[in-house]
Tab-separated table of C-alpha atoms and ligand atoms in Angstrom:
chain	number	residue	atom	x	y	z
S	1	MET	CA	-16.539	48.367	83.891
S	2	ASP	CA	-17.169	45.900	87.430
S	3	ARG	CA	-16.661	42.406	85.688
S	4	ALA	CA	-16.315	40.495	88.687
S	5	ARG	CA	-20.219	42.409	90.292
S	6	ASP	CA	-21.318	41.680	86.379
S	7	LEU	CA	-20.473	37.749	86.497
S	8	GLY	CA	-21.611	37.571	89.926
S	9	CYS	CA	-24.796	39.096	88.476
S	10	ALA	CA	-24.718	36.640	85.686
S	11	LEU	CA	-24.724	33.671	87.694
S	12	ASP	CA	-26.963	34.888	89.961
S	13	ALA	CA	-29.591	35.549	86.831
S	14	ALA	CA	-28.240	31.662	85.026
S	15	ARG	CA	-29.121	30.651	88.853
S	16	ALA	CA	-32.086	32.056	89.106
S	17	ALA	CA	-33.073	30.437	86.239
S	18	CYS	CA	-32.483	26.750	86.828
S	19	GLY	CA	-34.287	27.230	89.356
S	20	ALA	CA	-36.863	28.464	87.196
S	21	VAL	CA	-36.704	25.100	84.929
S	22	ALA	CA	-36.407	22.711	87.827
S	23	ALA	CA	-39.781	24.674	89.202
S	24	VAL	CA	-41.768	23.876	86.051
S	25	GLY	CA	-41.224	20.497	86.680
S	26	SER	CA	-40.432	17.618	84.387
S	27	PRO	CA	-41.709	17.752	80.685
S	28	ALA	CA	-42.873	14.554	81.117
S	29	ASP	CA	-45.301	16.125	84.128
S	30	PHE	CA	-46.328	19.302	82.395
S	31	GLY	CA	-47.762	17.558	79.200
S	32	ALA	CA	-48.416	18.401	75.276
S	33	ASP	CA	-50.023	21.278	77.263
S	34	GLY	CA	-47.061	23.195	78.635
S	35	VAL	CA	-45.842	22.820	74.947
S	36	LEU	CA	-46.181	25.233	72.214
S	37	GLU	CA	-44.358	24.975	68.313
S	38	LYS	CA	-43.208	28.114	66.987
S	39	GLY	CA	-43.485	26.381	63.534
S	40	ALA	CA	-39.644	26.146	61.687
S	41	ALA	CA	-38.547	27.928	65.381
S	42	GLY	CA	-38.975	24.851	67.822
S	43	PRO	CA	-40.534	23.634	70.558
S	44	LEU	CA	-41.223	26.563	73.162
S	45	THR	CA	-42.104	25.217	76.400
S	46	LEU	CA	-43.418	25.907	80.221
S	47	ALA	CA	-39.762	25.664	81.207
S	48	ASP	CA	-37.726	28.540	78.338
S	49	LEU	CA	-40.453	31.014	79.181
S	50	ALA	CA	-40.026	31.064	82.940
S	51	SER	CA	-36.205	30.978	82.451
S	52	GLN	CA	-36.102	33.900	80.773
S	53	VAL	CA	-38.090	35.941	82.720
S	54	ALA	CA	-36.382	34.359	85.781
S	55	ALA	CA	-33.419	35.048	84.524
S	56	ILE	CA	-34.645	38.790	83.289
S	57	ALA	CA	-35.607	39.634	85.988
S	58	SER	CA	-32.902	38.535	88.243
S	59	LEU	CA	-30.528	40.950	86.013
S	60	ARG	CA	-32.683	44.389	85.723
S	61	ALA	CA	-32.747	43.808	90.069
S	62	ALA	CA	-29.022	44.345	89.717
S	63	PHE	CA	-28.383	46.249	86.311
S	64	GLY	CA	-31.785	48.840	86.272
S	65	PRO	CA	-34.308	49.240	84.215
S	66	SER	CA	-32.458	51.111	81.199
S	67	ALA	CA	-30.281	47.396	81.214
S	68	ARG	CA	-30.927	46.661	77.946
S	69	PHE	CA	-31.934	42.186	76.903
S	70	VAL	CA	-31.999	40.045	73.431
S	71	ALA	CA	-33.354	37.197	74.112
S	72	GLU	CA	-34.873	34.680	72.088
S	73	GLU	CA	-38.922	34.541	73.395
S	74	SER	CA	-40.991	36.953	73.242
S	75	ALA	CA	-44.594	37.871	74.436
S	76	ASP	CA	-46.400	39.219	70.772
S	77	GLU	CA	-44.573	35.444	69.403
S	78	VAL	CA	-45.801	33.301	72.573
S	79	ALA	CA	-49.423	35.125	71.779
S	80	ALA	CA	-49.219	34.762	68.178
S	81	HIS	CA	-49.073	30.812	68.137
S	82	GLY	CA	-51.694	31.202	71.043
S	83	GLY	CA	-49.753	30.597	74.156
S	84	GLU	CA	-51.318	33.655	76.960
S	85	PRO	CA	-52.458	30.211	78.662
S	86	LEU	CA	-49.064	29.024	78.999
S	87	LEU	CA	-47.989	33.428	80.330
S	88	VAL	CA	-50.764	32.502	83.220
S	89	ARG	CA	-49.492	29.288	84.123
S	90	VAL	CA	-45.983	30.600	84.223
S	91	ALA	CA	-46.453	33.414	86.446
S	92	GLU	CA	-48.473	30.675	89.047
S	93	ILE	CA	-45.345	28.688	88.760
S	94	LEU	CA	-42.937	31.743	89.992
S	95	ARG	CA	-44.961	33.047	92.779
S	96	ALA	CA	-44.898	29.018	93.594
S	97	SER	CA	-41.235	29.619	93.674
S	98	GLY	CA	-41.287	32.946	95.762
S	99	MET	CA	-41.048	35.104	92.903
S	100	ALA	CA	-43.274	38.585	93.163
S	101	ILE	CA	-45.140	37.755	89.461
S	102	ASP	CA	-47.966	37.750	87.770
S	103	ALA	CA	-49.414	37.243	84.494
S	104	ALA	CA	-48.870	40.982	82.912
S	105	GLY	CA	-45.260	40.651	84.386
S	106	VAL	CA	-44.579	38.077	82.618
S	107	ARG	CA	-44.795	39.522	79.363
S	108	ASP	CA	-43.379	43.193	80.225
S	109	ALA	CA	-40.078	41.258	81.358
S	110	LEU	CA	-40.423	38.528	77.833
S	111	SER	CA	-41.186	41.809	76.171
S	112	SER	CA	-37.935	43.699	77.269
S	113	GLY	CA	-35.627	40.518	75.422
S	114	GLY	CA	-36.708	42.426	71.718
S	115	HIS	CA	-33.436	44.286	72.359
S	116	GLU	CA	-32.154	44.587	68.539
S	117	GLY	CA	-28.731	44.085	69.432
S	118	GLY	CA	-26.367	46.519	67.858
S	119	SER	CA	-22.803	47.541	69.542
S	120	ASP	CA	-24.266	49.505	72.556
S	121	ARG	CA	-24.086	47.011	76.230
S	122	PHE	CA	-26.392	44.425	75.899
S	123	TRP	CA	-26.956	41.010	77.623
S	124	ALA	CA	-27.363	38.163	74.925
S	125	ILE	CA	-29.715	35.672	76.220
S	126	ASP	CA	-31.243	31.828	75.012
S	127	PRO	CA	-33.229	31.303	78.972
S	128	LEU	CA	-33.033	27.049	76.914
S	129	ASP	CA	-30.802	26.252	74.619
S	130	GLY	CA	-31.838	22.707	72.710
S	131	THR	CA	-35.264	22.708	73.572
S	132	LYS	CA	-35.303	19.523	71.980
S	133	GLY	CA	-33.156	17.654	74.276
S	134	TYR	CA	-34.711	19.196	76.907
S	135	LEU	CA	-38.128	17.268	75.535
S	136	ARG	CA	-36.121	14.210	75.327
S	137	GLY	CA	-33.950	14.777	77.736
S	138	GLY	CA	-30.744	15.319	76.695
S	139	GLN	CA	-28.438	18.157	76.749
S	140	PHE	CA	-29.866	21.528	77.436
S	141	ALA	CA	-27.813	25.111	78.476
S	142	ILE	CA	-29.711	28.617	79.654
S	143	ALA	CA	-26.573	30.708	78.011
S	144	ILE	CA	-26.255	34.034	79.803
S	145	ALA	CA	-23.896	37.240	77.420
S	146	LEU	CA	-23.195	40.364	77.934
S	147	VAL	CA	-21.482	41.891	75.144
S	148	GLU	CA	-20.401	44.749	74.884
S	149	ALA	CA	-19.013	46.652	71.984
S	150	GLY	CA	-19.894	43.518	68.678
S	151	ARG	CA	-17.821	41.324	71.805
S	152	PRO	CA	-18.898	39.219	74.739
S	153	VAL	CA	-16.975	39.590	77.571
S	154	VAL	CA	-18.890	37.670	79.839
S	155	GLY	CA	-20.624	34.149	79.588
S	156	VAL	CA	-22.719	31.894	81.267
S	157	LEU	CA	-23.916	28.335	80.649
S	158	GLY	CA	-26.154	26.653	83.164
S	159	LEU	CA	-26.126	23.286	82.352
S	160	PRO	CA	-28.190	21.532	84.678
S	161	ARG	CA	-28.026	17.818	83.099
S	162	LEU	CA	-24.192	17.856	82.499
S	163	ALA	CA	-21.757	15.764	85.248
S	164	GLY	CA	-19.083	17.706	86.516
S	165	SER	CA	-15.740	16.882	85.965
S	166	GLY	CA	-12.786	17.892	87.539
S	167	CYS	CA	-14.850	19.581	90.279
S	168	ASP	CA	-17.324	17.612	92.086
S	169	ALA	CA	-18.703	14.724	91.604
S	170	GLY	CA	-22.968	15.278	91.234
S	171	SER	CA	-25.003	16.550	88.126
S	172	GLY	CA	-25.551	20.153	87.044
S	173	VAL	CA	-22.269	22.728	85.613
S	174	LEU	CA	-21.714	26.884	85.464
S	175	ALA	CA	-19.580	26.690	82.318
S	176	SER	CA	-18.384	30.942	83.016
S	177	ALA	CA	-15.652	33.147	81.340
S	178	VAL	CA	-14.367	36.139	81.262
S	179	SER	CA	-12.858	38.146	78.675
S	180	GLY	CA	-9.530	37.699	79.428
S	181	SER	CA	-9.344	35.887	82.582
S	182	GLY	CA	-10.003	32.581	81.347
S	183	ALA	CA	-12.986	29.741	81.683
S	184	HIS	CA	-14.460	27.792	85.528
S	185	GLN	CA	-16.521	25.492	85.952
S	186	ARG	CA	-18.380	25.093	89.102
S	187	SER	CA	-21.027	22.490	89.901
S	188	PHE	CA	-24.896	23.238	90.676
S	189	ALA	CA	-23.709	22.146	94.067
S	190	GLY	CA	-21.486	24.861	94.886
S	191	GLY	CA	-18.006	25.408	95.940
S	192	ASP	CA	-15.054	26.335	94.083
S	193	ALA	CA	-14.932	27.624	90.873
S	194	VAL	CA	-12.247	25.426	89.297
S	195	PRO	CA	-10.132	26.490	85.899
S	196	ILE	CA	-10.639	24.725	82.793
S	197	ARG	CA	-8.494	24.264	79.751
S	198	ALA	CA	-8.994	22.909	76.342
S	199	ARG	CA	-6.878	20.443	74.225
S	200	GLU	CA	-5.021	20.167	71.676
S	201	TRP	CA	-5.618	17.621	69.349
S	202	SER	CA	-3.068	15.535	67.982
S	203	SER	CA	-3.094	13.493	64.721
S	204	GLY	CA	-3.383	10.353	65.196
S	205	HIS	CA	-5.678	10.010	67.532
S	206	PRO	CA	-9.942	9.961	66.642
S	207	VAL	CA	-11.526	13.977	66.175
S	208	ARG	CA	-13.972	13.499	69.384
S	209	LEU	CA	-15.779	16.175	66.753
S	210	ALA	CA	-19.407	17.498	69.187
S	211	GLY	CA	-22.088	18.567	66.367
S	212	SER	CA	-25.669	18.872	67.231
S	213	VAL	CA	-28.029	15.737	67.378
S	214	GLU	CA	-30.557	17.981	65.165
S	215	LYS	CA	-30.150	17.228	61.757
S	216	ALA	CA	-32.222	20.237	60.410
S	217	HIS	CA	-29.543	22.454	62.693
S	218	SER	CA	-26.598	21.260	61.151
S	219	ALA	CA	-25.073	19.260	58.725
S	220	SER	CA	-23.001	16.704	60.935
S	221	ASP	CA	-23.319	13.312	58.985
S	222	ALA	CA	-21.614	14.998	55.143
S	223	LEU	CA	-19.571	17.339	58.230
S	224	GLU	CA	-18.078	13.802	60.023
S	225	THR	CA	-17.210	12.435	56.235
S	226	LEU	CA	-15.683	15.893	55.504
S	227	VAL	CA	-13.040	16.192	58.637
S	228	SER	CA	-12.652	11.806	58.631
S	229	ALA	CA	-9.730	14.073	56.413
S	230	LEU	CA	-7.971	14.644	59.482
S	231	GLY	CA	-8.231	11.207	61.442
S	232	THR	CA	-10.610	8.963	62.357
S	233	VAL	CA	-14.246	11.205	63.609
S	234	ASP	CA	-15.403	9.952	66.889
S	235	PRO	CA	-19.746	12.029	66.348
S	236	VAL	CA	-20.090	13.633	69.922
S	237	ARG	CA	-23.252	14.279	69.413
S	238	VAL	CA	-25.355	17.229	72.037
S	239	ASP	CA	-27.812	19.402	72.011
S	240	SER	CA	-26.883	22.798	73.088
S	241	GLN	CA	-24.249	25.064	73.753
S	242	ALA	CA	-22.987	22.824	76.051
S	243	LYS	CA	-20.655	21.328	72.833
S	244	TYR	CA	-19.350	25.053	73.829
S	245	ALA	CA	-18.247	23.174	77.660
S	246	LEU	CA	-17.535	19.996	76.429
S	247	VAL	CA	-14.652	22.095	73.869
S	248	ALA	CA	-13.825	24.307	76.450
S	249	ARG	CA	-13.165	20.923	79.242
S	250	GLY	CA	-11.423	18.904	76.655
S	251	ASP	CA	-13.769	16.201	76.660
S	252	ALA	CA	-13.936	17.043	72.644
S	253	ASP	CA	-11.623	18.216	69.985
S	254	ALA	CA	-14.162	20.552	68.676
S	255	TYR	CA	-17.447	22.292	67.802
S	256	VAL	CA	-18.480	22.356	63.591
S	257	ARG	CA	-21.584	23.563	62.455
S	258	ARG	CA	-22.425	23.804	59.435
S	259	SER	CA	-26.409	25.001	58.931
S	260	PRO	CA	-27.810	23.200	55.910
S	261	SER	CA	-29.314	25.660	54.638
S	262	ALA	CA	-26.887	28.744	52.703
S	263	GLY	CA	-28.376	31.099	53.877
S	264	TYR	CA	-29.185	30.141	57.486
S	265	ARG	CA	-27.776	33.243	59.856
S	266	GLU	CA	-26.689	31.980	63.243
S	267	TRP	CA	-28.628	33.778	66.221
S	268	ILE	CA	-26.385	35.209	68.735
S	269	TRP	CA	-27.813	33.984	72.001
S	270	ASP	CA	-27.509	30.157	70.275
S	271	HIS	CA	-23.251	31.649	70.254
S	272	ALA	CA	-22.087	34.325	72.866
S	273	ALA	CA	-22.162	32.711	75.730
S	274	GLY	CA	-20.979	29.227	74.665
S	275	ALA	CA	-17.757	31.192	72.112
S	276	LEU	CA	-16.721	33.051	75.079
S	277	VAL	CA	-16.449	30.011	77.594
S	278	ALA	CA	-13.621	27.978	75.237
S	279	THR	CA	-12.243	31.391	73.592
S	280	GLU	CA	-10.644	31.829	77.389
S	281	SER	CA	-10.475	27.876	77.907
S	282	GLY	CA	-7.680	28.319	74.987
S	283	CYS	CA	-10.259	28.241	71.557
S	284	VAL	CA	-10.693	29.695	68.782
S	285	VAL	CA	-13.903	30.484	67.572
S	286	THR	CA	-14.830	31.632	64.191
S	287	ASP	CA	-17.122	30.928	61.607
S	288	THR	CA	-16.600	28.076	58.730
S	289	LEU	CA	-14.473	30.644	56.445
S	290	GLY	CA	-11.806	31.394	59.603
S	291	THR	CA	-14.130	34.446	59.864
S	292	PRO	CA	-13.942	36.167	63.925
S	293	LEU	CA	-17.704	36.170	65.115
S	294	ASP	CA	-18.586	39.739	65.085
S	295	PHE	CA	-21.765	39.888	67.410
S	296	ALA	CA	-22.561	43.902	66.509
S	297	GLN	CA	-24.510	43.161	63.667
S	298	GLY	CA	-28.274	42.747	65.237
S	299	ARG	CA	-29.947	39.431	66.738
S	300	ARG	CA	-28.259	37.362	64.453
S	301	LEU	CA	-24.452	36.685	63.612
S	302	GLU	CA	-25.492	38.898	59.606
S	303	ARG	CA	-21.721	37.780	58.699
S	304	SER	CA	-20.968	34.309	59.729
S	305	THR	CA	-21.668	30.523	58.184
S	306	GLY	CA	-21.765	28.116	60.452
S	307	ILE	CA	-18.757	27.925	63.590
S	308	VAL	CA	-15.777	26.253	63.888
S	309	CYS	CA	-14.302	25.895	67.474
S	310	ALA	CA	-11.541	24.272	68.383
S	311	PRO	CA	-8.056	25.621	69.413
S	312	GLN	CA	-5.185	26.625	67.287
S	313	ARG	CA	-4.276	23.799	65.748
S	314	LEU	CA	-6.714	21.949	65.617
S	315	HIS	CA	-9.377	24.251	63.668
S	316	GLY	CA	-6.272	25.642	60.837
S	317	ALA	CA	-7.038	22.141	59.317
S	318	LEU	CA	-10.465	22.032	60.185
S	319	VAL	CA	-11.136	25.703	58.296
S	320	ASP	CA	-8.557	24.151	55.924
S	321	THR	CA	-10.378	21.570	55.165
S	322	LEU	CA	-13.523	22.718	55.568
S	323	ALA	CA	-12.383	24.553	52.361
S	324	ARG	CA	-11.704	22.332	50.241
S	325	GLY	CA	-14.352	20.166	51.347
S	326	GLY	CA	-17.033	23.577	49.341
W	401	AMP	P1	-28.151	22.465	68.343
W	401	AMP	O1	-29.114	22.313	69.928
W	401	AMP	O2	-27.096	22.617	68.676
W	401	AMP	O3	-29.443	21.173	67.842
W	401	AMP	O4	-28.897	23.878	68.870
W	401	AMP	C1	-30.240	24.050	68.497
W	401	AMP	C2	-30.432	25.354	67.642
W	401	AMP	O5	-30.206	25.423	66.482
W	401	AMP	C3	-31.716	26.195	68.793
W	401	AMP	O6	-31.436	27.360	69.956
W	401	AMP	C4	-31.906	26.532	66.921
W	401	AMP	O7	-32.097	28.977	67.749
W	401	AMP	C5	-31.053	26.332	65.786
W	401	AMP	N1	-31.650	26.903	64.749
W	401	AMP	C6	-32.783	25.911	64.414
W	401	AMP	N2	-33.329	25.798	63.546
W	401	AMP	C7	-31.416	25.728	62.604
W	401	AMP	C8	-31.781	25.150	61.733
W	401	AMP	N3	-32.486	25.693	60.310
W	401	AMP	N4	-29.965	26.178	60.975
W	401	AMP	C9	-29.669	25.738	61.959
W	401	AMP	N5	-29.897	25.911	63.531
W	401	AMP	C10	-31.110	25.728	63.506
W	402	MG	MG1	-30.714	28.256	71.318
């Protein structure tokens, strides 16, 4: 077990993925041809694909062909929605940015993300969490976590549009955590990693409550009404796992997610990296019933409903409030 190496490789993979997203260019430039609608699963862009290929190639180069990946995008799903031409474009973009890869290599890297998860060691990857935010000019995250025995042990969030706070100014932050070793952030520009800590909310202050921008993803309005039992709610509506990073560095008090549909189970790649960053910054992260998250249940958090992430005292108050609110 070499956690320093695991973290270093996860950071390299996140940097490679962020570089691939940058190489794709801005959504305004690549236009509608670069976006595929996956139905209920939402939009998929050239950037999602390039990012996943870059992250997996980087981790494979470090850990060899036995590395396992539970990643969001799959070549079959892209093909099923008529997206084959996107794979060719992704290969061209990555080649132009210096990576030796062709369309078959792109297909292969995407296909290798189909591991079913479970209790062995694997990497959970959301190559572009918050795609709707990415397209809208909002936040998005490249999320990479190493999961062992159902627990994230290393987590990295690449946040290209998040401004630094407590580290070098400028846009672009990498937030990271290793189980038992705390959480840190560093700027994209380089420089040292700076420790980050969540701040416990005190009664009488507004509750800065992080939640989804997208109404279809989380019942944010109803949630904010419920939480107003604790105090004035100051909504922090942000796309992607950037919400975990904001709580982890004290820029929000809590992140709560209640799915608008009772049967919805969260994907593990939407939470593995962010939950570890928040936990290591001093938060408790559970589902809305207060049950710890179990990442060994496959590609989804099958035993969890929603998310509550906050330092211990506020976490307890939120779980109680949600239980009373039904
Ligand atoms: P956010 O940016 O917090 O709104 O979260 C983005 C994530 O929401 C995406 O990565 C999706 O996996 C997830 N998502 C998509 N549809 C739903 C839904 N109906 N309920 C909850 N989450 C969803
Ligand atoms: Mg996601």
